[in-house]
mmCIF file of C-alpha atoms and ligand atoms in Angstrom:
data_model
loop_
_atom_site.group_PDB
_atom_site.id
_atom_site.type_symbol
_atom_site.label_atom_id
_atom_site.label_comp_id
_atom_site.label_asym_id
_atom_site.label_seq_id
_atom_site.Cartn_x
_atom_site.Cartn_y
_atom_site.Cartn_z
ATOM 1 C CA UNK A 259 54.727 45.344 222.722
ATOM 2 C CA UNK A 260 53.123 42.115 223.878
ATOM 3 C CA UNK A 261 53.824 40.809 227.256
ATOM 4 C CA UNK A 262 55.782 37.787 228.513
ATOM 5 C CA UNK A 263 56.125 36.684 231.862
ATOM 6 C CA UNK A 264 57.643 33.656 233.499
ATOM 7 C CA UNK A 265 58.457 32.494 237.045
ATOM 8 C CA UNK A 266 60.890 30.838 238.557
ATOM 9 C CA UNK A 267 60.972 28.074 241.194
ATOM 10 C CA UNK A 268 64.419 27.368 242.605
ATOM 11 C CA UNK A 269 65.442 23.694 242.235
ATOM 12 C CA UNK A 270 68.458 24.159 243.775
ATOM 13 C CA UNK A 271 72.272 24.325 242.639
ATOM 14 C CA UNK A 272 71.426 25.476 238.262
ATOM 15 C CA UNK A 273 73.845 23.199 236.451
ATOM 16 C CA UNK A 274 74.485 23.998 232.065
ATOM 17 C CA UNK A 275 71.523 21.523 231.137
ATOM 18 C CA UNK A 276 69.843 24.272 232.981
ATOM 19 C CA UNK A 277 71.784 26.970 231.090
ATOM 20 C CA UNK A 278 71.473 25.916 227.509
ATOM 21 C CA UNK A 279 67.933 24.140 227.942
ATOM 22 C CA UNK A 280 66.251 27.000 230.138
ATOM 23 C CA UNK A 281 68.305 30.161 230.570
ATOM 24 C CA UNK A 282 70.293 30.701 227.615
ATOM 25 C CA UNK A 283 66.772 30.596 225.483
ATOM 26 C CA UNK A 284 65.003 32.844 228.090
ATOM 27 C CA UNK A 285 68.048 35.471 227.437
ATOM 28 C CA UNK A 286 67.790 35.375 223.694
ATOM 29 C CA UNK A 287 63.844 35.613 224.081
ATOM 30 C CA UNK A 288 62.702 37.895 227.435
ATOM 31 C CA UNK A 289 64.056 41.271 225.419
ATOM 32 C CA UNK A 290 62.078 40.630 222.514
ATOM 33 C CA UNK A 291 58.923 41.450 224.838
ATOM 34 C CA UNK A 292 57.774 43.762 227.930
ATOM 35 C CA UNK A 293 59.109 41.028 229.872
ATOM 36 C CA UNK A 294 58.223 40.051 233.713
ATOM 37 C CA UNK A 295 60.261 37.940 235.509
ATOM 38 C CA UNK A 296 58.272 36.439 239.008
ATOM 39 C CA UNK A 297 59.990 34.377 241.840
ATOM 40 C CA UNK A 298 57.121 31.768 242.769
ATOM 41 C CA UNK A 299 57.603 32.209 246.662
ATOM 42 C CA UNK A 300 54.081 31.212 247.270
ATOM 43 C CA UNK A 301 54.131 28.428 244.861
ATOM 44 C CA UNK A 302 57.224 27.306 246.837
ATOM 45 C CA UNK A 303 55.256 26.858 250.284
ATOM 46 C CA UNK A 304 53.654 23.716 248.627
ATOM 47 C CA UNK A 305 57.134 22.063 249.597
ATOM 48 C CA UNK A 306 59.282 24.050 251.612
ATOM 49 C CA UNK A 307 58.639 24.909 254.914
ATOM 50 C CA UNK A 308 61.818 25.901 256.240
ATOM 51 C CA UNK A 309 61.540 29.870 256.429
ATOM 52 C CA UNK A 310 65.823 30.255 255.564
ATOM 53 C CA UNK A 311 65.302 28.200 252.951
ATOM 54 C CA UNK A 312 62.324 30.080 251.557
ATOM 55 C CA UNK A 313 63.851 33.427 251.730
ATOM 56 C CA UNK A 314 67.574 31.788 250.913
ATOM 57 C CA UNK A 315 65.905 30.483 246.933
ATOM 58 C CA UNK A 316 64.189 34.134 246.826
ATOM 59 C CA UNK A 317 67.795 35.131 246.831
ATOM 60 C CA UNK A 318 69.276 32.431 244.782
ATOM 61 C CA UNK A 319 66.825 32.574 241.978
ATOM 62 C CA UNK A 320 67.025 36.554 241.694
ATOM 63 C CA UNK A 321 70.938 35.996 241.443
ATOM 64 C CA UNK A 322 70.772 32.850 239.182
ATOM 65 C CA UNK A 323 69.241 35.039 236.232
ATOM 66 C CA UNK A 324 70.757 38.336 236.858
ATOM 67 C CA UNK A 325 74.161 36.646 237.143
ATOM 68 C CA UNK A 326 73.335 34.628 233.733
ATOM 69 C CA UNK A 327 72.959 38.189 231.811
ATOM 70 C CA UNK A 328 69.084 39.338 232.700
ATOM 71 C CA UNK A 329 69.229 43.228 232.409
ATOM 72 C CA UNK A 330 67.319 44.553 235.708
ATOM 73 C CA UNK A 331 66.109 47.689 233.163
ATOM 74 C CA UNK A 332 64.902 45.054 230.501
ATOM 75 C CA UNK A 333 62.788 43.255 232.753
ATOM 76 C CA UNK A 334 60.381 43.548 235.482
ATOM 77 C CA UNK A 335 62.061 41.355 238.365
ATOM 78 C CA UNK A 336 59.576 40.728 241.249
ATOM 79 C CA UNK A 337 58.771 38.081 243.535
ATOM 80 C CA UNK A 338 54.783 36.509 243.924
ATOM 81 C CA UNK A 339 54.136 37.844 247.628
ATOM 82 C CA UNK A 340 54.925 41.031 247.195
ATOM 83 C CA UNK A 341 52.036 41.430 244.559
ATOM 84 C CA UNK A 342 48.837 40.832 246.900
ATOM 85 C CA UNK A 343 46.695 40.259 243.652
ATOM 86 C CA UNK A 344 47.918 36.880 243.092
ATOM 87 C CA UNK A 345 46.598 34.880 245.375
ATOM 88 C CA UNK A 346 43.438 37.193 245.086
ATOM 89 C CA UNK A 347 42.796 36.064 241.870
ATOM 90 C CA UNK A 348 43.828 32.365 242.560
ATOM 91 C CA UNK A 349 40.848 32.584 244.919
ATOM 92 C CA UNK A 350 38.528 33.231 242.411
ATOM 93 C CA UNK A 351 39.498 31.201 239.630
ATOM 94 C CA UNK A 352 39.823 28.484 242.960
ATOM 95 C CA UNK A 353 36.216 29.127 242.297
ATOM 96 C CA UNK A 354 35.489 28.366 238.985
ATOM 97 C CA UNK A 355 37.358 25.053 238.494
ATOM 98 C CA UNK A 356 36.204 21.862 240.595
ATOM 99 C CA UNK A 357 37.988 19.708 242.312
ATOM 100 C CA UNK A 358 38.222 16.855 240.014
ATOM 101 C CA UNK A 359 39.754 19.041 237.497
ATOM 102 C CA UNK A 360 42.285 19.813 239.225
ATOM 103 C CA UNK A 361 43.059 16.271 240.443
ATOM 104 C CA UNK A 362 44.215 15.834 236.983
ATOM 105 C CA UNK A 363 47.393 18.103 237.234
ATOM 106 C CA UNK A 364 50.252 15.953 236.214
ATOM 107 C CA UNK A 365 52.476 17.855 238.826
ATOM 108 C CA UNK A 366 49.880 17.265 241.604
ATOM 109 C CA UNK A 367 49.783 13.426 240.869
ATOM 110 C CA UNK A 368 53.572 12.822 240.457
ATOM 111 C CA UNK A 369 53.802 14.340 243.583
ATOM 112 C CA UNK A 370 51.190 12.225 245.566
ATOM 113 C CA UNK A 371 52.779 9.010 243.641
ATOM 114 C CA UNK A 372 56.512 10.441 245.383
ATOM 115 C CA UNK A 373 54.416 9.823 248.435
ATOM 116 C CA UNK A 374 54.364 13.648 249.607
ATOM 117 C CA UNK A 375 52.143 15.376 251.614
ATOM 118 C CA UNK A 376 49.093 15.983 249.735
ATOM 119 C CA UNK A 377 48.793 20.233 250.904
ATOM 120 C CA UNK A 378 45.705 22.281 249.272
ATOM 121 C CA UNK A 379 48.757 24.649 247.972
ATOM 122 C CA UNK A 380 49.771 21.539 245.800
ATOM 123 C CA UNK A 381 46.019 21.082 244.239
ATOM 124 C CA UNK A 382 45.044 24.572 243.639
ATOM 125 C CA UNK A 383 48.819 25.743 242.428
ATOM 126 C CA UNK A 384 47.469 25.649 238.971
ATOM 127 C CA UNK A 385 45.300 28.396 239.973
ATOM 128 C CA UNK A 386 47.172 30.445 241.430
ATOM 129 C CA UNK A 387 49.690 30.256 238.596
ATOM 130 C CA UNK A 388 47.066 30.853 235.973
ATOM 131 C CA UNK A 389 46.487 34.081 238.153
ATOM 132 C CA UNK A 390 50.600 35.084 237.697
ATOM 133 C CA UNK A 391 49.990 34.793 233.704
ATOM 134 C CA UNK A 392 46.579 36.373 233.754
ATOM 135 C CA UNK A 393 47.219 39.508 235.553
ATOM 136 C CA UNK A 394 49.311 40.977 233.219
ATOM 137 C CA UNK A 395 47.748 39.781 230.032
ATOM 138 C CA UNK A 396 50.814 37.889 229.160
ATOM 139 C CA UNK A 397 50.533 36.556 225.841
ATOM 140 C CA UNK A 398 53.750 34.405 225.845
ATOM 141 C CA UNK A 399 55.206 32.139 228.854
ATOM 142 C CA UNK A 400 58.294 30.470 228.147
ATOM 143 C CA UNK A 401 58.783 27.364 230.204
ATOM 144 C CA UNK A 402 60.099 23.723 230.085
ATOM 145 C CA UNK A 403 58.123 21.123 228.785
ATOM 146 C CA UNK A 404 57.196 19.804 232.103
ATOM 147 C CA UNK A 405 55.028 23.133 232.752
ATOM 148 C CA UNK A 406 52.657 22.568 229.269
ATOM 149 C CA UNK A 407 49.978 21.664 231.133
ATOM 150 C CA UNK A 408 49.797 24.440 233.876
ATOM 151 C CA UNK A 409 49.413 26.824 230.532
ATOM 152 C CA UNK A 410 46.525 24.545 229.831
ATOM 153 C CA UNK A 411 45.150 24.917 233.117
ATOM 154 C CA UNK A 412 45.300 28.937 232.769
ATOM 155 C CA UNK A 413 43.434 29.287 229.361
ATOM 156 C CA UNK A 414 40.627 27.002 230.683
ATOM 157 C CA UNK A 415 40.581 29.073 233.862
ATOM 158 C CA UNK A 416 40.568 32.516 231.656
ATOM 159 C CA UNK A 417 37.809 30.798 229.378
ATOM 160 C CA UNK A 418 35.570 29.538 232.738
ATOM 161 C CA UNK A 419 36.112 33.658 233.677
ATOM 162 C CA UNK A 420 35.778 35.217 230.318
ATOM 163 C CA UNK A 421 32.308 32.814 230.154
ATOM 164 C CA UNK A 422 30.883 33.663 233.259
ATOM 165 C CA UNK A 423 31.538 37.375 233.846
ATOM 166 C CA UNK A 424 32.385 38.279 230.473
ATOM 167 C CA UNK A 425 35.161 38.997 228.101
ATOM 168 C CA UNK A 426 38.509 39.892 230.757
ATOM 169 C CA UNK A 427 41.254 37.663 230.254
ATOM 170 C CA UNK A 428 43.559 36.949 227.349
ATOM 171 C CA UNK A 429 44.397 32.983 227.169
ATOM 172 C CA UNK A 430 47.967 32.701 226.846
ATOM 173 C CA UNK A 431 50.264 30.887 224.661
ATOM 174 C CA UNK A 432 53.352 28.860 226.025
ATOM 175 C CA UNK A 433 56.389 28.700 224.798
ATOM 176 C CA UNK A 434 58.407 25.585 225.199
ATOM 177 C CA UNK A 435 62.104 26.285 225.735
ATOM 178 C CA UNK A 436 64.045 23.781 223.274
ATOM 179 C CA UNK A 437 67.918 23.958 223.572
ATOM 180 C CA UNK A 438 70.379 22.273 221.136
ATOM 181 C CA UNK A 439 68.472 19.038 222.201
ATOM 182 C CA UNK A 440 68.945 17.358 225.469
ATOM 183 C CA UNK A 441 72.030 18.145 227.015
ATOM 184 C CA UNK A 442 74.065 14.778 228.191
ATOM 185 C CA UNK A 443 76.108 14.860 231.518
ATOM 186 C CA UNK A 444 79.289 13.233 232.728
ATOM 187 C CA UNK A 445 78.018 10.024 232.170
ATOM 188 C CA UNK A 446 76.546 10.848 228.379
ATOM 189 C CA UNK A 447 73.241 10.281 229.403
ATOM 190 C CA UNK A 448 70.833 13.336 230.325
ATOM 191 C CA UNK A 449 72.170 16.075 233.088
ATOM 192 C CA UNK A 450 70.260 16.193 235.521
ATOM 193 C CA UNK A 451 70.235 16.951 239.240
ATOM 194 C CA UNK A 452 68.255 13.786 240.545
ATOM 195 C CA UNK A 453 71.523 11.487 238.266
ATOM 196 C CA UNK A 454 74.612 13.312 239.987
ATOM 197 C CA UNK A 455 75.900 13.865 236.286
ATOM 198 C CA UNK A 456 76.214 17.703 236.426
ATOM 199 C CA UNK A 457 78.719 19.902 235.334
ATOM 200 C CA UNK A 458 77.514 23.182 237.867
ATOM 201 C CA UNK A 459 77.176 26.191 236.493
ATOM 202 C CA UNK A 460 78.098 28.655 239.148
ATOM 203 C CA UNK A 461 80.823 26.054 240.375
ATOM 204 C CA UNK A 462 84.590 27.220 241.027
ATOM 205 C CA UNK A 463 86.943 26.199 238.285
ATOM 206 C CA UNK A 464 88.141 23.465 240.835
ATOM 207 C CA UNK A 465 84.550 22.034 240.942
ATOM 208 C CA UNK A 466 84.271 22.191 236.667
ATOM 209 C CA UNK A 467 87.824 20.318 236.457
ATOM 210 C CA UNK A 468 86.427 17.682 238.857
ATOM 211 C CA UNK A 469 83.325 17.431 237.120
ATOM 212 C CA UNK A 470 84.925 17.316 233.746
ATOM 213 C CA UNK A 471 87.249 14.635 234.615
ATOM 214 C CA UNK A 472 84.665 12.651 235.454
ATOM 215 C CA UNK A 473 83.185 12.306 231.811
ATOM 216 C CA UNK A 474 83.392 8.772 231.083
ATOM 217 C CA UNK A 475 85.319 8.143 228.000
ATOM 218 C CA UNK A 476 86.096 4.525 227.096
ATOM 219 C CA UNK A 477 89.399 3.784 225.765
ATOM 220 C CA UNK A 478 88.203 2.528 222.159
ATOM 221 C CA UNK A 479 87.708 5.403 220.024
ATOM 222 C CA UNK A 480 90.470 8.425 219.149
ATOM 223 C CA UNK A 481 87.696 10.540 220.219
ATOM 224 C CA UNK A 482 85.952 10.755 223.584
ATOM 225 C CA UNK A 483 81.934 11.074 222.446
ATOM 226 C CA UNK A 484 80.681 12.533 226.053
ATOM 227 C CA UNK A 485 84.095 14.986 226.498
ATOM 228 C CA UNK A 486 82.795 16.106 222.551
ATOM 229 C CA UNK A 487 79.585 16.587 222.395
ATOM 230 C CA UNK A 488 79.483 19.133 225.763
ATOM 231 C CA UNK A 489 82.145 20.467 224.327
ATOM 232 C CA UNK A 490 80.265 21.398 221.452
ATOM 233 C CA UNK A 491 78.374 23.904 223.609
ATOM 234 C CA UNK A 492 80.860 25.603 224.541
ATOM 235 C CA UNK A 493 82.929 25.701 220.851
ATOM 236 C CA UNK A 494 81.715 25.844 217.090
ATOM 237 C CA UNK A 495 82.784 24.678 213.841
ATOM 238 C CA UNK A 496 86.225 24.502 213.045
ATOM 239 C CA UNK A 497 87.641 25.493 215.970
ATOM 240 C CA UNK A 498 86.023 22.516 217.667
ATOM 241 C CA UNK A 499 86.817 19.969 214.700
ATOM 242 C CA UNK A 500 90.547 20.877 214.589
ATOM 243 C CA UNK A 501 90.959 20.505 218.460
ATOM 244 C CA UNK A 502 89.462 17.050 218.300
ATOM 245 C CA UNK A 503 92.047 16.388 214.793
ATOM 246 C CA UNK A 504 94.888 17.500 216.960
ATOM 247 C CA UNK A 505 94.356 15.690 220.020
ATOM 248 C CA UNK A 506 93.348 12.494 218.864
ATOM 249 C CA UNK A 507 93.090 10.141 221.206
ATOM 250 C CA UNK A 508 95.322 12.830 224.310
ATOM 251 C CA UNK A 509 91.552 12.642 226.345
ATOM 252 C CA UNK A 510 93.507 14.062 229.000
ATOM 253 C CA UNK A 511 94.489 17.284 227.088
ATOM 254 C CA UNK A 512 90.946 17.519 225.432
ATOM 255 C CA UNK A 513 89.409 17.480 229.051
ATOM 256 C CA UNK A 514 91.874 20.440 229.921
ATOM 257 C CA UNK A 515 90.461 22.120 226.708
ATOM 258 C CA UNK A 516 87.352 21.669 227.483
ATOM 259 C CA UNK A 517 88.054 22.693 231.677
ATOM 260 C CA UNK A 518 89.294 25.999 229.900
ATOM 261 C CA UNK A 519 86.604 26.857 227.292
ATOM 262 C CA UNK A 520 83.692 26.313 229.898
ATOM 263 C CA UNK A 521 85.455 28.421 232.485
ATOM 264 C CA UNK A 522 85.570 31.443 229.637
ATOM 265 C CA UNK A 523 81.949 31.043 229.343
ATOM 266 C CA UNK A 524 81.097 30.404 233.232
ATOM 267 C CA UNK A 525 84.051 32.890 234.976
ATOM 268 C CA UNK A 526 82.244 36.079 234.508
ATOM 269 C CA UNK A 527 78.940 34.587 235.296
ATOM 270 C CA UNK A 528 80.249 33.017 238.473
ATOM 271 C CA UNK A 529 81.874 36.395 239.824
ATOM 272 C CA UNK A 530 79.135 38.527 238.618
ATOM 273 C CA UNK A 531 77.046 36.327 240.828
ATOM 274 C CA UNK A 532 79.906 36.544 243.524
ATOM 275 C CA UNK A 533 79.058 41.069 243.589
ATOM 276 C CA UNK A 534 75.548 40.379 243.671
ATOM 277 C CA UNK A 535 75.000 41.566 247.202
ATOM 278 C CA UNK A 536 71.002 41.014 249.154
ATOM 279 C CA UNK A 537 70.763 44.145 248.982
ATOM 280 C CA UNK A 538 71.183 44.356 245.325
ATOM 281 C CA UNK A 539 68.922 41.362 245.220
ATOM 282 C CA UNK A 540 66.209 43.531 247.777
ATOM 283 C CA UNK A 541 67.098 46.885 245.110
ATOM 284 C CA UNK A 542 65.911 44.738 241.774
ATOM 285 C CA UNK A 543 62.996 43.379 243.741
ATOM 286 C CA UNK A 544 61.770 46.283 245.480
ATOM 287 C CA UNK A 545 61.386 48.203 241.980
ATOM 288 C CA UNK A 546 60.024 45.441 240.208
ATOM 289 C CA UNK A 547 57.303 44.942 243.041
ATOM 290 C CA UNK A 548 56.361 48.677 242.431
ATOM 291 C CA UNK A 549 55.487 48.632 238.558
ATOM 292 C CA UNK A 550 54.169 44.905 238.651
ATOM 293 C CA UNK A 551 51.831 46.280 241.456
ATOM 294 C CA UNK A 552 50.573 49.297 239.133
ATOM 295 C CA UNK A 553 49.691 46.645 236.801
ATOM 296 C CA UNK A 554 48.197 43.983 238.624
ATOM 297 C CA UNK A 555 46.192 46.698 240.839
ATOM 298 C CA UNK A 556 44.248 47.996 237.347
ATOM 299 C CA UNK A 557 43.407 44.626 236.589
ATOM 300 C CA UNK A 558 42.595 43.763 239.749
ATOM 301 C CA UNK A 559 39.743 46.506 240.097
ATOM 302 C CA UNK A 560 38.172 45.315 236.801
ATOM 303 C CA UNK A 561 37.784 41.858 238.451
ATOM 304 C CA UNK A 562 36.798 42.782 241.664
ATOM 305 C CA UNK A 563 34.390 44.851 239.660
ATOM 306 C CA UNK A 564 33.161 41.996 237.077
ATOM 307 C CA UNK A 565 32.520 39.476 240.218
ATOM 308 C CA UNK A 566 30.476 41.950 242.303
ATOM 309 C CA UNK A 567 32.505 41.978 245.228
ATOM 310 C CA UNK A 568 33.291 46.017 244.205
ATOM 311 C CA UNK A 569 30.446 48.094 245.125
HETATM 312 P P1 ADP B 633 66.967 18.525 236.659
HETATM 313 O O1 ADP B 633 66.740 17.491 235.588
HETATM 314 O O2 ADP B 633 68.404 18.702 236.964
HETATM 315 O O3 ADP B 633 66.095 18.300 237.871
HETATM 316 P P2 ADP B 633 65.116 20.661 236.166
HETATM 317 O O4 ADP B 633 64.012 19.714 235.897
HETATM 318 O O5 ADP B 633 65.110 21.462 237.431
HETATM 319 O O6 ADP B 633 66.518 19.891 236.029
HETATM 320 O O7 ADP B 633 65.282 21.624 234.921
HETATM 321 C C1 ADP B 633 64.850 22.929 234.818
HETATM 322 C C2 ADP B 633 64.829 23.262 233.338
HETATM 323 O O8 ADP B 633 66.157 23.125 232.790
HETATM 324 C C3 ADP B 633 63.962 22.279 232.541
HETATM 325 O O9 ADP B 633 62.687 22.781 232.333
HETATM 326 C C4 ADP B 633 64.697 22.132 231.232
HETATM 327 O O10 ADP B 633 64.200 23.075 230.305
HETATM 328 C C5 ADP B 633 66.131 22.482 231.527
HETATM 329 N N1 ADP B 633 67.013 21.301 231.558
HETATM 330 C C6 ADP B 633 67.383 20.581 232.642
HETATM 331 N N2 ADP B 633 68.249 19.602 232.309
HETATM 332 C C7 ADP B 633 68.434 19.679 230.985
HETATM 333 C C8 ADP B 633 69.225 18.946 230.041
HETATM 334 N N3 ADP B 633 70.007 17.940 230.406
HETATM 335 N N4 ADP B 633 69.162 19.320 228.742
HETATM 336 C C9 ADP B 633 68.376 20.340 228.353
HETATM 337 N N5 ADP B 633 67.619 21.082 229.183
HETATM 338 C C10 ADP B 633 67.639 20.769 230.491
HETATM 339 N N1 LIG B 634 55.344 26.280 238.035
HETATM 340 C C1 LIG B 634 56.522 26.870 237.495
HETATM 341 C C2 LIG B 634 57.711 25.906 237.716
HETATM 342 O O1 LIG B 634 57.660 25.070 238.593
HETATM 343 C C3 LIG B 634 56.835 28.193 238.135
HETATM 344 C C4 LIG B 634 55.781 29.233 237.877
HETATM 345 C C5 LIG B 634 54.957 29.794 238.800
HETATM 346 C C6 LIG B 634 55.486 29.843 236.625
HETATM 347 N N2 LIG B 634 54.156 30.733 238.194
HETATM 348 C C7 LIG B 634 54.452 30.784 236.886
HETATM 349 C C8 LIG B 634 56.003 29.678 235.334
HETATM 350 C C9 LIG B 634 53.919 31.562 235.856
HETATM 351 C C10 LIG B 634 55.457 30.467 234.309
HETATM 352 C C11 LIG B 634 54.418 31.392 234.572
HETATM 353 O O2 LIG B 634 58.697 26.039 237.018
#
C-alpha cells in the first residue's frame, strides 16, 4: 500500500468551508492508503508562543479530525515533536538548500508583507516539512491549494539529497483537496474565518440558527440563492428541489430547514467531539508516536549513514 501523510496546523475554530473543502475529502481519501496523520507542533512555534495555546491546538486538532469520522485504527495519529527525526532531517536538508531559495516561499513572504516577525522557524519551515513527507516515503499529501508549493519545496529538497548522497528519498506527489467548489458563507461570498461569514462546524445548534439567520437573502426572488446553495451541501436532488418548490418565497421556514438538516449532519460530530476526553486525545497520540517512531528511526539510520555522521 503506498503511503499518505498530511499534517495539520490548527487555524482555530474549523467552520463547513473547512469541512467540505478540507476534511470531508481527507475522509473519503486517508483509508484508501497507509495513512499518517501529523499535528505540526513545531511548525506552529513559527507563530505561537503562548505554551496553553500550543498544547490547547495539539488538542483541538487531534479532536477536530477524530470527531469529523478519522478511525484512530485506520490511521497513524501523531504529533511532530514526539518524532525526534523531524527536525533531524530538517537540519540537513537546512543544509542543502540556500538561503535565497528559500526566500522565495510564498508563505514566508506573505507573512513578512503581514508585517510579522521574520523567525528562522518561518524561513526554514519548508524544510522541516519536506522532512515530515520524506521520512515516511509518502507518495501522496493531500493539502489545500495554498500548501502546492511546500510539496515543491520537498521534491527539490529530496532531489538536492538523492543528488548528493545518492538515491534515498522518494519525491512526493500532492494532492490538492477540491470540494464541490468554493463554499460561500452567510454573506454568499467565500467562508472564511478572516470575513466573519462562517457557519461553525462544532457550534451548538443555537450558534448554527444564529449563523443561518444571518444569510443574506434579498427580498426579490421566490428563492433565497445564499440559504440554497449551502443548503445544497447538506441535501441532494429532489429532496432539495421540492423543499425550495414548496416554500417558495417562506425564507423563514427554508432557514429552519436548513437549521435542521445541518444539525443532522453536525449533532453527532459535535457530541462525539464533546466525549473526546485529553486523555483520549494523549491515548491516540501516544500509539501513533510509537509506530511513526519505528518508521522514521529506520530511515533515519540510512541518512545518518549516507551523510557520514554514522560511524
Ligand atoms: P479560512 O479561509 O477560514 O482562513 P483556512 O485557510 O484555514 O480557512 O482553510 C483551511 C482549508 O479549508 C483550506 O485549505 C481549504 O481547503 C478549506 N477551505 C476553507 N474555506 C473554504 C471554502 N469557503 N470553500 C472550500 N474550501 C475551504
Ligand atoms: N504547512 C501545513 C499547513 O500549514 C501543515 C504541514 C506541516 C503539512 N507538515 C506537513 C502538511 C506535511 C502536509 C504534509 O497546513
Amino acid at each position: 500500500m503506498q503511503r499518505l501523510l498530511t499534517g495539520l496546523q490548527s487555524s482555530g475554530d474549523l467552520h463547513i468551508g473547512n469541512y467540505f473543502g478540507a476534511l470531508k475529502p481527507f475522509l473519503d481519501l486517508y483509508p484508501k492508503y497507509e495513512s499518517l496523520l501529523m499535528v505540526a507542533d513545531y511548525h506552529s512555534l513559527t507563530s505561537l508562543k503562548d505554551p496553553k495555546k500550543v498544547s490547547g491546538s495539539i488538542y483541538n486538532s487531534v479532536r477536530d479530525y477524530l470527531a469529523a469520522g478519522v478511525d484512530s485504527n485506520k490511521a497513524i495519529i501523531f504529533k511532530q515533536s514526539d518524532v525526534s527525526e523531524h527536525t533531524e532531517l530538517g537540519w540537513i536538508f537546512d543544509c542543502l538548500v540556500t538561503v535565497p531559495f528559500l526566500q522565495q516561499g510564498h508563505a514566508y513572504k506573505d507573512k513578512i508583507a503581514k508585517g510579522l516577525e521574520a523567525n528562522a522557524g518561518l524561513l526554514t519551515y519548508p524544510m522541516l516539512m519536506a522532512a515530515d513527507i520524506l521520512l515516511y516515503d509518502t507518495v501522496i499529501v493531500p493539502v489545500g491549494e495554498d500548501q502546492r508549493q511546500h510539496i515543491e519545496y520537498a521534491r527539490e529538497a529530496a532531489a538536492k539529497f538523492n543528488n548528493t548522497y545518492g538515491e534515498t528519498f522518494i519525491e512526493p506527489k500532492e494532492h490538492i483537496m477540491t470540494s464541490v467548489g468554493v463554499i460561500p458563507g452567510t454573506d454568499g461570498k467565500k467562508m472564511s474565518k478572516s470575513y466573519g461569514n462562517t457557519i461553525p462546524l462544532f457550534g451548538t445548534k443555537d450558534e448554527i440558527a444564529k449563523a443561518v439567520m444571518s444569510i443574506v437573502t434579498d427580498s426579490k426572488g421566490e428563492s433565497p440563492e445564499h440559504v440554497y446553495n449551502i443548503h445544497a451541501l447538506f441535501r441532494k436532488g429532489e429532496a432539495l428541489s421540492s423543499l425550495y418548490k414548496e416554500n417558495k418565497g417562506k425564507y423563514k421556514a427554508l432557514k429552519d430547514a436548513l437549521v435542521e438538516d445541518i444539525e443532522s449532519v453536525i449533532g453527532p460530530m459535535r457530541e462525539r467531539r464533546a466525549n473526546i476526553s485529553d486523555e483520549d486525545v494523549k491515548t491516540v497520540l501516544r500509539e501513533g508516536k510509537e509506530k511513526a517512531k519505528t518508521l522514521a528511526a529506520a530511515k533515519m539510520a540510512d541518512v545518518r549513514k549516507k551523510v557520514g555522521v554514522a560511524l
